[in-house]
CSV table of C-alpha atoms in Angstrom, one decimal:
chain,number,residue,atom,x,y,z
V,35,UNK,CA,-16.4,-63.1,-12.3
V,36,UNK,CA,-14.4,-66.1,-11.1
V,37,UNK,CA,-15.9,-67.9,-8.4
V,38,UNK,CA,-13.0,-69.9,-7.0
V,39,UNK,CA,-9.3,-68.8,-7.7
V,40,UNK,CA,-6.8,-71.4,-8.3
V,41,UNK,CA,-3.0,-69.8,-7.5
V,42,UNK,CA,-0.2,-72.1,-8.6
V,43,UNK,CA,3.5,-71.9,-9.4
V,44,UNK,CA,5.6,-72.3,-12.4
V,45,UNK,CA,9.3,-73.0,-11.5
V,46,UNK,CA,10.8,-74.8,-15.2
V,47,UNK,CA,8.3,-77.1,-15.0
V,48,UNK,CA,5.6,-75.5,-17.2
V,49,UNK,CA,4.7,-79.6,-18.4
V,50,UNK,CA,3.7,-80.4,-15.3
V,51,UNK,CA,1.7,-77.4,-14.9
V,52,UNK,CA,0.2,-77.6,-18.0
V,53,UNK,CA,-1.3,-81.1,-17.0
V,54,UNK,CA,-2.3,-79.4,-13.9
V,55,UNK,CA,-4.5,-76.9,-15.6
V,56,UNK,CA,-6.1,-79.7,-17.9
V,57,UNK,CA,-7.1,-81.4,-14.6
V,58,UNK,CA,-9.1,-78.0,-13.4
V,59,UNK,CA,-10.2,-78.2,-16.4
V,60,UNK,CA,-11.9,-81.4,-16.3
V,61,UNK,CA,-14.2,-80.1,-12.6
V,62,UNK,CA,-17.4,-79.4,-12.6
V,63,UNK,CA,-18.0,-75.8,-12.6
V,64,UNK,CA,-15.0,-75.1,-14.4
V,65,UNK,CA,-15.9,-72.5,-15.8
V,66,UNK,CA,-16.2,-70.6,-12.2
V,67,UNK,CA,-12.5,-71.1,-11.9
V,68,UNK,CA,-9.7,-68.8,-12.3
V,69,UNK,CA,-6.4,-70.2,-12.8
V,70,UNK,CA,-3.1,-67.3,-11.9
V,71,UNK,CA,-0.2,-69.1,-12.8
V,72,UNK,CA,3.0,-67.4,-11.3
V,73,UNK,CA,5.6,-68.1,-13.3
V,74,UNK,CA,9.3,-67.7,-11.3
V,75,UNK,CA,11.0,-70.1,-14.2
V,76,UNK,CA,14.6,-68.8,-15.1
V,77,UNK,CA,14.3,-70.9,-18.3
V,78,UNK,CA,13.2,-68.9,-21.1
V,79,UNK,CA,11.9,-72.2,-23.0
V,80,UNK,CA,10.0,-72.8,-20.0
V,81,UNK,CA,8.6,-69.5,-20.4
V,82,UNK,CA,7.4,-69.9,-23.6
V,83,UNK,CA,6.0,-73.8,-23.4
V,84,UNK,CA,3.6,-72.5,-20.9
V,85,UNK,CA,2.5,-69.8,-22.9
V,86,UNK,CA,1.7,-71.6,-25.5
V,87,UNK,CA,0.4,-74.5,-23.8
V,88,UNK,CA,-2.5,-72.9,-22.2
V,89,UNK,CA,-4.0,-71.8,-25.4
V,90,UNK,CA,-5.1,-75.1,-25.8
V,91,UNK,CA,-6.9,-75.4,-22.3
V,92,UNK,CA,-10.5,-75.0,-21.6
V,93,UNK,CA,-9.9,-72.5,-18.4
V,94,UNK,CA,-9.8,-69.0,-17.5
V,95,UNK,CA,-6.1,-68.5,-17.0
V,96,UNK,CA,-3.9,-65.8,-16.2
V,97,UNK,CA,0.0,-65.9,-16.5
V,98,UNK,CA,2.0,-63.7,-14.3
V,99,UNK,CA,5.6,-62.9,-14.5
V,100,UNK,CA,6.8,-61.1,-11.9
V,101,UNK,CA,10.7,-61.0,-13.3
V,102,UNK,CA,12.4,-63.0,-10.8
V,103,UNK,CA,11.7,-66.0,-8.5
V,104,UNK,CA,9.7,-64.7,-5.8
V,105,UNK,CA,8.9,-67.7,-3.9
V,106,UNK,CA,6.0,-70.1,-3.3
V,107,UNK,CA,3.8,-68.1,-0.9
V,108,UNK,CA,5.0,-64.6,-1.9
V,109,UNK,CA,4.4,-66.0,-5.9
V,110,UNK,CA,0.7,-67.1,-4.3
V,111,UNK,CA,0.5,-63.7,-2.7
V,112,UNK,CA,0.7,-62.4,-6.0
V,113,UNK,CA,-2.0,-63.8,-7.6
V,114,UNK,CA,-4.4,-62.9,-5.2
V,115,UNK,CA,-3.2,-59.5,-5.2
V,116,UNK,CA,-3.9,-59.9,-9.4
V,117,UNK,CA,-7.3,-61.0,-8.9
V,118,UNK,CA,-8.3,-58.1,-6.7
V,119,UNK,CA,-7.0,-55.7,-8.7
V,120,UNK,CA,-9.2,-56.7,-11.1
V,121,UNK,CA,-12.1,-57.5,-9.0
V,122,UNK,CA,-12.1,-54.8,-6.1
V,123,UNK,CA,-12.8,-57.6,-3.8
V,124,UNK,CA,-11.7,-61.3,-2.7
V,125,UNK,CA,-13.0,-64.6,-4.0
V,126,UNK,CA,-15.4,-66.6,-1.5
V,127,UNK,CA,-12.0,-69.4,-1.8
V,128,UNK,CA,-8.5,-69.2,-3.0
V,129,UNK,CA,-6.9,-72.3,-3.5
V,130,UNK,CA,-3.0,-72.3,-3.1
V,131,UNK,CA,-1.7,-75.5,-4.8
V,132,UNK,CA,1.8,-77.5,-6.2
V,133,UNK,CA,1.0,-78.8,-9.7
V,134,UNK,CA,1.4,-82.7,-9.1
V,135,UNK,CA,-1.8,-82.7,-7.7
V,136,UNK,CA,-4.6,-85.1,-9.1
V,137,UNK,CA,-8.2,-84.5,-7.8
V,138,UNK,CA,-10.0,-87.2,-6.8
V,139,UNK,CA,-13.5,-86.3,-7.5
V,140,UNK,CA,-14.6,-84.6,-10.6
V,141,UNK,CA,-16.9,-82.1,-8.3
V,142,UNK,CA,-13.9,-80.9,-6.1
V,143,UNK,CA,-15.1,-77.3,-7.1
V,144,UNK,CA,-18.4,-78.0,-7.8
V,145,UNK,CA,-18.4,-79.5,-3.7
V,146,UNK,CA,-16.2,-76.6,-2.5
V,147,UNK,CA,-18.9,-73.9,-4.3
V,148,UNK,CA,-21.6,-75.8,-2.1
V,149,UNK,CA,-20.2,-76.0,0.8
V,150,UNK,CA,-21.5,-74.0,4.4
V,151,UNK,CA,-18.9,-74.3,6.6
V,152,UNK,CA,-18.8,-72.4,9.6
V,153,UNK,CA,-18.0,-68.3,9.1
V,154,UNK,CA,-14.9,-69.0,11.8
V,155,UNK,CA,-13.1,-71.8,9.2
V,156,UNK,CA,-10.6,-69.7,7.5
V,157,UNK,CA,-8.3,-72.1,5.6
V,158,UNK,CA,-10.0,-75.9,4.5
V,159,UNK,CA,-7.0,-79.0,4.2
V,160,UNK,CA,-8.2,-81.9,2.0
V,161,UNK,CA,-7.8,-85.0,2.3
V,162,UNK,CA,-4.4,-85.7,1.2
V,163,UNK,CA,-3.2,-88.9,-0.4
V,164,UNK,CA,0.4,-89.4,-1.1
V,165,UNK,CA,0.9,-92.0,-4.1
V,166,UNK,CA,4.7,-91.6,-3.2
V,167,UNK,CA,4.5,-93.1,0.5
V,168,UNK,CA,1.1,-94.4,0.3
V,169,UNK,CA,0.4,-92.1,3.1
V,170,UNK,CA,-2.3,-89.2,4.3
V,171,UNK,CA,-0.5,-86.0,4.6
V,172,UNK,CA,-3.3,-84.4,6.4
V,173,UNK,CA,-3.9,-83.4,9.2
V,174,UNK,CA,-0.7,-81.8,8.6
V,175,UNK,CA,-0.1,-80.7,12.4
V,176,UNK,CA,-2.9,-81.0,15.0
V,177,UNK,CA,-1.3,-79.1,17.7
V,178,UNK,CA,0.3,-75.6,17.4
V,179,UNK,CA,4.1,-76.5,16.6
V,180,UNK,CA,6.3,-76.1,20.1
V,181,UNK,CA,9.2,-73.6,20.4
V,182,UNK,CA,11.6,-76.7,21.2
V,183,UNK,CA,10.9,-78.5,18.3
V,184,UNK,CA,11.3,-75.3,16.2
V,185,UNK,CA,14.9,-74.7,17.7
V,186,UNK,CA,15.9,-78.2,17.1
V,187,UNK,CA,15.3,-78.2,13.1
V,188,UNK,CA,17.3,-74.9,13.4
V,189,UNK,CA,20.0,-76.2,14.8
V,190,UNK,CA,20.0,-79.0,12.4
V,191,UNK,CA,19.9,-76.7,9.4
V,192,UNK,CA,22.2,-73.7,10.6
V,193,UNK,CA,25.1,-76.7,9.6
V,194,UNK,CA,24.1,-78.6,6.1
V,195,UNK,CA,26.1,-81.8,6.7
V,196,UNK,CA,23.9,-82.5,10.0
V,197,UNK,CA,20.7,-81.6,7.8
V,198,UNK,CA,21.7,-84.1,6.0
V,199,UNK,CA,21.5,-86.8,8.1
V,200,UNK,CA,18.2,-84.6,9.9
V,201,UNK,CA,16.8,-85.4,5.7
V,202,UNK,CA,17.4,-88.8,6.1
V,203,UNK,CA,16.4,-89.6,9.4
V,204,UNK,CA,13.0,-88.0,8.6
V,205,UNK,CA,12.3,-89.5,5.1
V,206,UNK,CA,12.6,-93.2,6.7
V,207,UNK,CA,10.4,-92.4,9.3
V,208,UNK,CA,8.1,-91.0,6.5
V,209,UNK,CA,8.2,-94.3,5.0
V,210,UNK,CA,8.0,-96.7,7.8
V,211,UNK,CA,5.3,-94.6,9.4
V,212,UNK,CA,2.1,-94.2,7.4
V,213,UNK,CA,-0.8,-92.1,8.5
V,214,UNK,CA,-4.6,-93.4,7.5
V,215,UNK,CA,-6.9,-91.3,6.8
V,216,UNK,CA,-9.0,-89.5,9.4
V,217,UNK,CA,-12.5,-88.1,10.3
V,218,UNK,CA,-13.2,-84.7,9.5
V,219,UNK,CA,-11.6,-82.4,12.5
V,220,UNK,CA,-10.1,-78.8,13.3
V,221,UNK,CA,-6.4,-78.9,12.8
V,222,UNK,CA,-3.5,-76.4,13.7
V,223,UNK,CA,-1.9,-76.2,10.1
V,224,UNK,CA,-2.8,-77.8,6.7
V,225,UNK,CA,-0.4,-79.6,4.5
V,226,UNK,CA,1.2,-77.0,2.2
V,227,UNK,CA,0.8,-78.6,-1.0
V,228,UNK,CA,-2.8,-77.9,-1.5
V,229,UNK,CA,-4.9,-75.8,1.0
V,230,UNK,CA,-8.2,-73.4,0.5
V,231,UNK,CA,-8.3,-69.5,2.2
V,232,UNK,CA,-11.5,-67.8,2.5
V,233,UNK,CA,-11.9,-64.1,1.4
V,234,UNK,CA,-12.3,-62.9,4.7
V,235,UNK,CA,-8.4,-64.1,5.8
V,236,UNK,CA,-6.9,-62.1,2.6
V,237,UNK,CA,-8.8,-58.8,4.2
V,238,UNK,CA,-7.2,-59.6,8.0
V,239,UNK,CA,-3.7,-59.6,6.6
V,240,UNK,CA,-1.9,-56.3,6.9
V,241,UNK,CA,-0.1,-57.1,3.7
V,242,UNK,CA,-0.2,-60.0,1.4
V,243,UNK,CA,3.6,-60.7,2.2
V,244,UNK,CA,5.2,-63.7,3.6
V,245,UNK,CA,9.2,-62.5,4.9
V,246,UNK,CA,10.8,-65.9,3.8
V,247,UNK,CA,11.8,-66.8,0.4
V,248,UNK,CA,10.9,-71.0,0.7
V,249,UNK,CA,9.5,-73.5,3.4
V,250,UNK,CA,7.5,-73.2,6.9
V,251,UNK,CA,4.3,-71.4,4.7
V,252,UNK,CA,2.1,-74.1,6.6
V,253,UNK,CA,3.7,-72.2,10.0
V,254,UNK,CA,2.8,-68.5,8.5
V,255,UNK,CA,-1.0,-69.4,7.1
V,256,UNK,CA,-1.6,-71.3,10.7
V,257,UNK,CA,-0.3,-68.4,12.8
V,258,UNK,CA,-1.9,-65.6,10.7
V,259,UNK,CA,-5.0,-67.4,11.2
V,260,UNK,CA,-4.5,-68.7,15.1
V,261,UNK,CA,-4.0,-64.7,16.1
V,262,UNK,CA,-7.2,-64.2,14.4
V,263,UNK,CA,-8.9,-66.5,16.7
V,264,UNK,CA,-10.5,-68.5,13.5
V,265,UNK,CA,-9.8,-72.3,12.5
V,266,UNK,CA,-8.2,-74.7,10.0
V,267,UNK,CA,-10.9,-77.2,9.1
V,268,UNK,CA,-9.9,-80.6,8.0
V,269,UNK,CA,-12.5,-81.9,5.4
V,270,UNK,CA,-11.9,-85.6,4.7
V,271,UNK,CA,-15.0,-85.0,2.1
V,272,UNK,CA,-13.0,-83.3,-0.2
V,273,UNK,CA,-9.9,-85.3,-1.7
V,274,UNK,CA,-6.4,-84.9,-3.8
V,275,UNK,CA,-3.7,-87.0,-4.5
V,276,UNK,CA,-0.2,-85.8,-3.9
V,277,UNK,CA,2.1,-87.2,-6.8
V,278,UNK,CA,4.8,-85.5,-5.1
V,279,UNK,CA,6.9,-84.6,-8.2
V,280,UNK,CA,8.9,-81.6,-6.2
V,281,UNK,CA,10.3,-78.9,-8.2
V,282,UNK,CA,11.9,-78.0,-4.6
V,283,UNK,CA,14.3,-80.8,-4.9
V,284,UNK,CA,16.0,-78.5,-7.7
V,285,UNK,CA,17.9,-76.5,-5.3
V,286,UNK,CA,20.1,-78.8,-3.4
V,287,UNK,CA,20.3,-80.1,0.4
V,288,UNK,CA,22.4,-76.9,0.8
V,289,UNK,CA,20.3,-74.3,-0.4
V,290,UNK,CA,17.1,-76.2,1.2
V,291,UNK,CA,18.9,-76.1,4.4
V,292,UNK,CA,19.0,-72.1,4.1
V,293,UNK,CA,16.0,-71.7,3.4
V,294,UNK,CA,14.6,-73.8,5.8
V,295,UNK,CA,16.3,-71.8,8.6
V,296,UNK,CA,15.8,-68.6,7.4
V,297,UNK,CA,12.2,-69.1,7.2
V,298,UNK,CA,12.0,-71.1,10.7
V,299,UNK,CA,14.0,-68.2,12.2
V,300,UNK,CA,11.2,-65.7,10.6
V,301,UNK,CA,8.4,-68.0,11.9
V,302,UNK,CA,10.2,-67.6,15.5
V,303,UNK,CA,10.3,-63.9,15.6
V,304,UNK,CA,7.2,-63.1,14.3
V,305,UNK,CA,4.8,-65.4,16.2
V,306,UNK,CA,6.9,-66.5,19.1
């Protein structure tokens, strides 16, 4: 039985994941990993490449296809749900990840397995390292996110041609703004692209279900979490690099700008 499970999506860019299994692959203790790859590609070829392609990888791996693009968190959601059914129980650690990640250390796992955090730390955020901006994406948010600043990126996004200049706006301040990396600290939210759940936050959800299609999962695993009065634990020990090869950027400024308010609007009502 699977140790660690590794959840990641497949959206037509079964390459990329492919390269991200090989990585896993390559850990320490990889043979304690379970990899669930949801696959919401609408490209039959896609479909296919990955299927093939993970015959040739040393790794416990499990393709789902659930028929239809679920989403990232809801696609995550379903992996988990896959492993307990098989299992009757949660792993110690889930890992929800993109595939352009690169690990940093060959004992990631091996570290992670080891580990004796605190029974109240119910998500871990590595340290992130963006080789796009040069930047730390973690700690993602240190404070819980303010109802103001919520309502202003709605406002922004209920018209597309304002989020447009809100995208731009907020990739040069990306650029021109670099974070360092930082000590080891409780956090509000972790950086979506790569963040570990222990078993016992799977068994306080109601249902394994996020009510958004795209965007603002950082907002749902941070408040799920806050109500339970348990912590996000930023471990600068443990390390990834973010290549930052988006499959997001797929579906246009106009679509992001949907989704982006209709998840921010779900966020509102629900924990607000």
């Amino acid at each position: 039985m699977a140790e660690i499970l590794v959840c990641c999506i497949n959206y037509n860019n079964s390459e990329e994941v492919l390269e991200y299994a090989k990585e896993i692959s390559l850990q320490n203790n990889s043979e304690k990993v379970l990899l669930i790859i949801t696959d919401n590609s609408t490209d039959e070829n896609e479909k296919i490449n990955l299927s093939n392609g993970i015959e040739k990888i040393n790794l416990n791996i499990i393709i789902l296809d659930p028929n239809s693009n679920i989403g990232y968190l809801n696609g995550m959601f379903l992996g988990v749900k896959k492993y307990y059914e098989l299992n009757k129980r949660y792993p110690k650690w889930t890992i929800f990840s993109n595939s352009d990640i690169k690990f940093g250390m060959n004992n990631f796992i091996e570290s992670l397995i080891n580990k004796k955090y605190l029974e109240d730390y119910w998500c871990i955020a590595p340290s992130v390292f963006s080789s796009e901006t040069k930047s730390y994406q973690n700690p993602h948010y240190k404070k819980r996110i303010e109802l103001s600043n919520i309502e202003r990126v709605l406002f922004f996004t209920k018209y597309h041609i304002l989020f447009n200049l809100y995208s731009f706006l907020s990739s040069l301040k990306s650029k021109n703004k670099k974070k360092y990396e930082e000590k080891s600290q409780c956090v509000y939210a972790a950086h979506g692209c790569f963040f570990v759940l222990k078993d016992d936050y799977f068994k306080s959800l109601k249902k394994l279900e996020y009510g958004a299609f795209l965007y603002s999962e950082e907002a749902f695993i941070a408040e799920t979490i806050l109500k339970e009065k348990k912590k996000v634990y930023y471990d600068n020990n443990l390390r990834v690099t973010h290549t930052e090869h988006s499959t997001t950027s797929l579906i246009g400024n106009k679509n992001r700008a949907k989704f982006i308010n209709e998840s921010l609007n779900y966020i509102k009502k629900e924990f607000y």
